[in-house]
N, CA and C of each residue as an Amber inpcrd file, in Angstrom:
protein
   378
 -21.2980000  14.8280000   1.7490000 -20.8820000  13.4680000   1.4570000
 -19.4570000  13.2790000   1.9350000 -18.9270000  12.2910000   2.8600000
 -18.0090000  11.6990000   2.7900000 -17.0040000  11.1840000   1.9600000
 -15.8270000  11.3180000   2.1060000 -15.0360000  10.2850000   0.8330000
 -13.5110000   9.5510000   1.8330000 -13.3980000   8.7620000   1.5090000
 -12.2870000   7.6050000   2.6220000 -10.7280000   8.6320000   1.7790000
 -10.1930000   9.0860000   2.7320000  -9.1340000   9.7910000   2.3010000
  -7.5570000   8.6310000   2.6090000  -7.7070000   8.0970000   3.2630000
  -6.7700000   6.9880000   3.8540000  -6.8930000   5.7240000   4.5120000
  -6.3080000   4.7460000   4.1650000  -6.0780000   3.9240000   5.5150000
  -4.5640000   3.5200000   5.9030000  -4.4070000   3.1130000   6.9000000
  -2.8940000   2.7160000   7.2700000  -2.5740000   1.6560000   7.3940000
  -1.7090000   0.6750000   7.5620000  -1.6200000  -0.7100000   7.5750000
   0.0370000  -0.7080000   7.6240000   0.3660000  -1.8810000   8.3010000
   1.3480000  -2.3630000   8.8160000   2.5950000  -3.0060000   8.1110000
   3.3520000  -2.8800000   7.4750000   4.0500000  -3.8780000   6.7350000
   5.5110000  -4.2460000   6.9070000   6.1920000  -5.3310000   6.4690000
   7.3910000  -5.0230000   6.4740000   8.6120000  -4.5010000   6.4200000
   7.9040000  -3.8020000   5.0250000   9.2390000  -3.1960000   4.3080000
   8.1700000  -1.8300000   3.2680000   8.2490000  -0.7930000   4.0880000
   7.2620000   0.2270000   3.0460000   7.8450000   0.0030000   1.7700000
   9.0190000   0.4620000   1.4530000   9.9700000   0.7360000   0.2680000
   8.8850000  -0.1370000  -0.7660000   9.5500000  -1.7220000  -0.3230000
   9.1390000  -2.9170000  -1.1910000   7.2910000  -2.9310000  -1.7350000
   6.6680000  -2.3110000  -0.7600000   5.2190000  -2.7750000  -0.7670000
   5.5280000  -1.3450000  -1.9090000   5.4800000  -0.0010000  -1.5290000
   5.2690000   1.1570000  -2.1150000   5.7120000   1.1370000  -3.4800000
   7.1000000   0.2090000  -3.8330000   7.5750000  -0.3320000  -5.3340000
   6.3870000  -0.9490000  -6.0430000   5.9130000  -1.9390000  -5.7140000
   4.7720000  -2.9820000  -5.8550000   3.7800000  -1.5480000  -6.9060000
   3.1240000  -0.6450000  -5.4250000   1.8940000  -0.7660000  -5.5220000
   2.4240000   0.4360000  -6.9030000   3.6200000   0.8650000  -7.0050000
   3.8040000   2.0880000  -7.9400000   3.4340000   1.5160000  -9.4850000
   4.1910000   0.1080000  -9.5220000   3.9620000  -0.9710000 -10.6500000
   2.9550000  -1.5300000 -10.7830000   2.0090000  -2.0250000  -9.8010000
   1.2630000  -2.1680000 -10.6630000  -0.3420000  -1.6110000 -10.9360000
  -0.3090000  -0.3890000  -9.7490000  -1.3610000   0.3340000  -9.9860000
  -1.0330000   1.9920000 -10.6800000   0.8200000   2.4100000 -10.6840000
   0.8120000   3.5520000 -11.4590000   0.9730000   4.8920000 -10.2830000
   0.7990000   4.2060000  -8.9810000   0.6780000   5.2400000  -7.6540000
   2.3400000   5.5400000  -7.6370000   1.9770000   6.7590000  -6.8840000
   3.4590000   7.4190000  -6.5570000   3.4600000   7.9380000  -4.6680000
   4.6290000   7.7820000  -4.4820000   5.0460000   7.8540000  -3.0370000
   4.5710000   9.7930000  -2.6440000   3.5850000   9.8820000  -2.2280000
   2.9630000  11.4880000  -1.8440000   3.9010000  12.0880000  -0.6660000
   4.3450000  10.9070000   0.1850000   5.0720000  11.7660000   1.4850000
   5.4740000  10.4210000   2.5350000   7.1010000  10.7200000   3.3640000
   7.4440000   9.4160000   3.4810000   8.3900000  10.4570000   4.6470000
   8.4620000   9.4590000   5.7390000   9.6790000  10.1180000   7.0800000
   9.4710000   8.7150000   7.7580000   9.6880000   9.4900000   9.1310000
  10.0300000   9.3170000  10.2470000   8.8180000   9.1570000  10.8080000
   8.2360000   8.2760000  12.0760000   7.0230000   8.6250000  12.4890000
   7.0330000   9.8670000  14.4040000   6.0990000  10.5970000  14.5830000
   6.1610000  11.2620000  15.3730000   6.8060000  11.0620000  16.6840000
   6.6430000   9.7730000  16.9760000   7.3340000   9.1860000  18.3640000
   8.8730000   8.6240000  17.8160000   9.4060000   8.2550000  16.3230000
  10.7560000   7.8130000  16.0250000  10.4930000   6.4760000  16.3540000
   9.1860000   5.9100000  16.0860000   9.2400000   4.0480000  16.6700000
   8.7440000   3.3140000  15.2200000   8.9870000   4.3470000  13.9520000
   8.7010000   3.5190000  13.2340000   8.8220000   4.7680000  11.4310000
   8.3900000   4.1760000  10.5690000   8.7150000   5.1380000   9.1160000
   7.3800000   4.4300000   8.5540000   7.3200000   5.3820000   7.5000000
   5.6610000   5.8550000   6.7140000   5.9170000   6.2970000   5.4510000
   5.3890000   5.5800000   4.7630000   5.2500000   6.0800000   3.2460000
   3.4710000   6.1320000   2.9420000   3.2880000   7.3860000   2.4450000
   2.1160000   7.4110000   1.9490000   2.1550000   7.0560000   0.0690000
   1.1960000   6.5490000  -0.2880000   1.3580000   5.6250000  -1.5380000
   0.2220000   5.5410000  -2.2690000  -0.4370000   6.9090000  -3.1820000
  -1.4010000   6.3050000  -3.9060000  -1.5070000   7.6760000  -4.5450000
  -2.8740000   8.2420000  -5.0550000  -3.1260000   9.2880000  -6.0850000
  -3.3360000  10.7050000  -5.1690000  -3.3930000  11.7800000  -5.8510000
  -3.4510000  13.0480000  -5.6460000  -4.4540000  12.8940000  -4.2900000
  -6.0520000  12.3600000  -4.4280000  -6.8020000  12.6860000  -3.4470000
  -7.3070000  11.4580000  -2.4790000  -6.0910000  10.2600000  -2.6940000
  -6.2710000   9.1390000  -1.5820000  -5.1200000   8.4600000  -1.6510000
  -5.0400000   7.9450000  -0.4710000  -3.4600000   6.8530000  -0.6920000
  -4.0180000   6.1850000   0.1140000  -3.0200000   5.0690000   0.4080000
  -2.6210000   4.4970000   1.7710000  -1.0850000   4.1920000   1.9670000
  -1.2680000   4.8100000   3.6210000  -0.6490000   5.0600000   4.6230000
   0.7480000   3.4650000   4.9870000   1.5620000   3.3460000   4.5130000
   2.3930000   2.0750000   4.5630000   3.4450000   2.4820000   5.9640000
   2.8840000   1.9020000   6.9640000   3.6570000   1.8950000   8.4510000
   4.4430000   0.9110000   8.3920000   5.9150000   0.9800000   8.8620000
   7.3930000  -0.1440000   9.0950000   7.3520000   0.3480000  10.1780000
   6.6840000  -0.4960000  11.1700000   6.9600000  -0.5340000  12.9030000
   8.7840000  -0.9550000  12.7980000   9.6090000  -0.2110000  13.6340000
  10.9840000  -0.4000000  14.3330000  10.5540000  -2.2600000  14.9430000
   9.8370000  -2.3730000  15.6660000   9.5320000  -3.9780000  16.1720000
   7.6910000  -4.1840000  15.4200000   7.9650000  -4.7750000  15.3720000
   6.9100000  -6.0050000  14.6230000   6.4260000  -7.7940000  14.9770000
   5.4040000  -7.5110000  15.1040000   4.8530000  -8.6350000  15.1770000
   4.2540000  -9.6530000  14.2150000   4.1070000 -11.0630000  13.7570000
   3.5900000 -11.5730000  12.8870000   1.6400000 -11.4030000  13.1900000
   0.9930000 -11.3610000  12.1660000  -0.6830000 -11.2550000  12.4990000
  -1.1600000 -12.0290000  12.7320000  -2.4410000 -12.3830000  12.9950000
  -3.5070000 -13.8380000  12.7030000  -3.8440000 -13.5870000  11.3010000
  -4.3590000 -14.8550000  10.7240000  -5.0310000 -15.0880000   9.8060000
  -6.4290000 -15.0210000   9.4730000  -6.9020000 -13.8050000   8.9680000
  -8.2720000 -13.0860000   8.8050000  -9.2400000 -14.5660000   8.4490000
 -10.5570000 -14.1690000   9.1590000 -11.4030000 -15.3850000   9.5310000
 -12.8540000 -14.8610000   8.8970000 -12.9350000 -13.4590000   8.4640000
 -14.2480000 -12.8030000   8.4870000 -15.1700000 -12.6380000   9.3840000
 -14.8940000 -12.8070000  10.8700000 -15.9570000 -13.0840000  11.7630000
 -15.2790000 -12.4450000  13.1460000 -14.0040000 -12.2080000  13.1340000
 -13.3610000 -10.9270000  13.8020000 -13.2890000  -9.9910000  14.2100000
 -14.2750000  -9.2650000  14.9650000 -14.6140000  -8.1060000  15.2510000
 -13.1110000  -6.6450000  14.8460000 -13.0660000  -5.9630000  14.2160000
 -11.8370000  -4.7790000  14.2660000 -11.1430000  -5.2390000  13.1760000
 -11.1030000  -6.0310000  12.5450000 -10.2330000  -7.2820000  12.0990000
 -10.6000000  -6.4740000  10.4340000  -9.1330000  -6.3570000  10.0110000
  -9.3440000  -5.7260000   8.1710000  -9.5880000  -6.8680000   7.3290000
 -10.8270000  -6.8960000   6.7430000 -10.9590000  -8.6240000   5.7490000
  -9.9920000  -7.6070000   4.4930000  -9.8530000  -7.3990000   3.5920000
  -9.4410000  -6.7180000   2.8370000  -9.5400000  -4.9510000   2.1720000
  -8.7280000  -5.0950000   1.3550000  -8.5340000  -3.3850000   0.6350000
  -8.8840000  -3.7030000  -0.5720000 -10.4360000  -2.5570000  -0.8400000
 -10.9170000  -3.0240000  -2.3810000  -9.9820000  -1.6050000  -3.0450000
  -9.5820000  -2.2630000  -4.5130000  -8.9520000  -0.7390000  -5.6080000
  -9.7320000  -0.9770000  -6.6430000 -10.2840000  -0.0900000  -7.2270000
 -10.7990000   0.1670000  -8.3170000  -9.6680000   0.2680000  -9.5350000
  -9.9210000  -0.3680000 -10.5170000  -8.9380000  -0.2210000 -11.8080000
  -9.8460000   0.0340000 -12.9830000  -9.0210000   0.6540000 -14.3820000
  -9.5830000   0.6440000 -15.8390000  -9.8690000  -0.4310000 -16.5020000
  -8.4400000  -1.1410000 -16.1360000  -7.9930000  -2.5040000 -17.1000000
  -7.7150000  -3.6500000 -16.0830000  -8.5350000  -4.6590000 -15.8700000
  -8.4770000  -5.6410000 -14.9050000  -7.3670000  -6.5730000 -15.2610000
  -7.3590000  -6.8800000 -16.8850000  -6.1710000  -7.8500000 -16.8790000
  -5.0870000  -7.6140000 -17.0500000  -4.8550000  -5.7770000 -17.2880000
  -3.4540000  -5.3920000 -17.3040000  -3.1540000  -5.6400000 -15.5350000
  -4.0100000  -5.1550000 -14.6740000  -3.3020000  -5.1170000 -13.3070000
  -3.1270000  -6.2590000 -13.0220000  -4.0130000  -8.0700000 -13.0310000
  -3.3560000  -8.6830000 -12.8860000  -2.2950000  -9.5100000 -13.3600000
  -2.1050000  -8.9620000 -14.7240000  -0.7460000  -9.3550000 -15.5600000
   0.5520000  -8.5400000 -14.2100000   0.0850000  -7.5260000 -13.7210000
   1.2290000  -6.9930000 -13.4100000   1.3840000  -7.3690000 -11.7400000
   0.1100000  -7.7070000 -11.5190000  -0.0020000  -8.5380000  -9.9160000
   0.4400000  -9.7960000 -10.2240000   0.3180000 -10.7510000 -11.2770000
   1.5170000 -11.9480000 -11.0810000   2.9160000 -11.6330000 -11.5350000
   3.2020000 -10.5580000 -12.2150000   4.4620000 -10.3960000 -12.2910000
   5.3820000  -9.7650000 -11.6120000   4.2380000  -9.2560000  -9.9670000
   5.0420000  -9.3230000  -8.5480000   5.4630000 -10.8140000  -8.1290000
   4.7350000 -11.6790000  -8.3120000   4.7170000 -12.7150000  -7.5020000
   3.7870000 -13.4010000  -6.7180000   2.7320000 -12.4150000  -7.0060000
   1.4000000 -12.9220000  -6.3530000   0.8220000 -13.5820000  -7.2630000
  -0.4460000 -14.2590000  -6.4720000  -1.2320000 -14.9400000  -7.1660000
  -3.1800000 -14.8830000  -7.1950000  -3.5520000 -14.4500000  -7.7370000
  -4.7920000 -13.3430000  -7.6570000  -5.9700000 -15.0490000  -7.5640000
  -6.9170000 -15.1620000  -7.0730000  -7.7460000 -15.8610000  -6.6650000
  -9.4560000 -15.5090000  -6.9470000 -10.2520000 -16.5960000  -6.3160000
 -11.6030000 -15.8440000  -6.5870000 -12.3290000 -14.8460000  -7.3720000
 -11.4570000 -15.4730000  -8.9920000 -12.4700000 -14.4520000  -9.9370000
 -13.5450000 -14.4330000 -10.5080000 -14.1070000 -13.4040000 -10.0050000
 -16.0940000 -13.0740000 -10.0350000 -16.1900000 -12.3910000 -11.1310000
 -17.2390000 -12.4910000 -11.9420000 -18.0100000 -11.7640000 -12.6920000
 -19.2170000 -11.5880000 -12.2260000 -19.0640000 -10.2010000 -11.6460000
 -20.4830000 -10.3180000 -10.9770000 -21.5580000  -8.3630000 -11.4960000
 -22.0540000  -8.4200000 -10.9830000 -23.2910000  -7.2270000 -11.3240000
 -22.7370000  -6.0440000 -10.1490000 -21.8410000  -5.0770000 -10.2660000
 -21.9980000  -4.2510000 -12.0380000 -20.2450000  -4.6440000 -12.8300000
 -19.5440000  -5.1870000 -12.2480000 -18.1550000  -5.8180000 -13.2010000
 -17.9590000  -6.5280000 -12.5600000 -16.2350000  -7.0410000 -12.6270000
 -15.2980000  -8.0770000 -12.0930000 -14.4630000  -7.8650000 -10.8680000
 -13.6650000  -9.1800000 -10.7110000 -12.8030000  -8.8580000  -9.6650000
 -12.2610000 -10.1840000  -9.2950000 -11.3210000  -9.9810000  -8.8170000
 -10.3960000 -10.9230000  -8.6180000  -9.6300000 -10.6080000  -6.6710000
  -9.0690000 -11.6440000  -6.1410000  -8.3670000 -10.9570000  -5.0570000
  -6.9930000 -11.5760000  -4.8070000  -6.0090000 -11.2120000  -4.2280000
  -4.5570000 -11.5480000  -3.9190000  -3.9920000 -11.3380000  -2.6890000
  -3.3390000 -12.4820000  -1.9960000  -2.6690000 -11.8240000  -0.8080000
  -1.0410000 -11.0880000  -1.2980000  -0.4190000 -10.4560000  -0.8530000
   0.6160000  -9.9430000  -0.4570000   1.9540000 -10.5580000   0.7270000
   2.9880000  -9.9350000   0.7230000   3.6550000 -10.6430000   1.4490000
   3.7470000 -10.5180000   3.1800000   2.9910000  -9.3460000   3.0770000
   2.6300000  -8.9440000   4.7340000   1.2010000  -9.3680000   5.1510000
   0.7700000 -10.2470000   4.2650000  -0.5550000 -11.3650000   4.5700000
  -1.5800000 -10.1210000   3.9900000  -1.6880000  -9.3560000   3.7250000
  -3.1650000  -7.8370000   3.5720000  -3.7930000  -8.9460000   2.1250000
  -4.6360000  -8.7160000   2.2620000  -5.3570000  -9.1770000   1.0010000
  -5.9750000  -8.0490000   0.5050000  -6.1150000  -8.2510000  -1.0310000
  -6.3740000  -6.8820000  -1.6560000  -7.5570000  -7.6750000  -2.7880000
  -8.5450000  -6.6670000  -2.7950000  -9.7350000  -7.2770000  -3.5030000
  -9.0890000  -6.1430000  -5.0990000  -9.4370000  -6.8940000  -6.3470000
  -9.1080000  -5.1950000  -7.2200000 -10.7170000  -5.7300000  -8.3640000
 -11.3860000  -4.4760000  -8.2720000 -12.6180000  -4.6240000  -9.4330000
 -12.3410000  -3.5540000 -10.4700000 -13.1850000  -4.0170000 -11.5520000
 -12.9560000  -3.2220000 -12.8630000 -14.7680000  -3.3010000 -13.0060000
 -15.1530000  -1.4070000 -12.9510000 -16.2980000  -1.5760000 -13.1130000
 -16.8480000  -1.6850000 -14.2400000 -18.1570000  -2.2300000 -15.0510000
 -18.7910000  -2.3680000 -16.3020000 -18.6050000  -0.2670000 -16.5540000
């Protein structure tokens, strides 16, 4: 069996996103430099046996706006949580604003963009 050990994604400011995700999911910074070529810095950001990978390109570009119909194109990052309304008590008390909440078969979920546009799905299973 497989298990998703990472993904990477692009952002402004690792520091700021990696603060975020420490608050309000409890993750801690696993490993953070320089990147191999020196064109950019990396914070890895999540639990003992998965994170994700927070890339600060040296130059940067602004994205498109995810359409769902995009071939390559990331629609969102699902996280699993215990307590759905502690995380989004603590996802609006970043500043976000959590959207589209489902009660659906087998729990909930809610989703939020971020300030580097990523949208993040978060469910709390039954």
């Amino acid at each position: 069996m497989a298990k998703l050990e990472h993904a990477n994604i692009n952002v402004s400011d690792a520091g700021k996103t990696a603060a975020w995700f420490g608050r309000a999911f409890g993750w801690r910074v696993r490993w953070e430099g320089s990147t191999f070529d020196g064109a950019g810095y990396t914070m890895h950001v999540g639990a003992d046996d998965s994170y994700i990978a927070l890339y600060e390109p040296k130059a940067s570009k602004a994205g498109v706006e995810r359409d769902y119909k995009t071939q390559g194109q990331l629609n969102h990052v699902g996280i699993v949580v215990d307590d759905l309304a502690a995380v989004e008590n603590a996802i609006r008390a970043e500043g976000y604003e959590p959207h589209s909440h489902q009660d659906y078969e087998p729990g909930e979920r809610f989703y939020f963009k971020d300030e580097n546009g990523v949208e993040f799905e978060i469910v709390a299973y039954d």
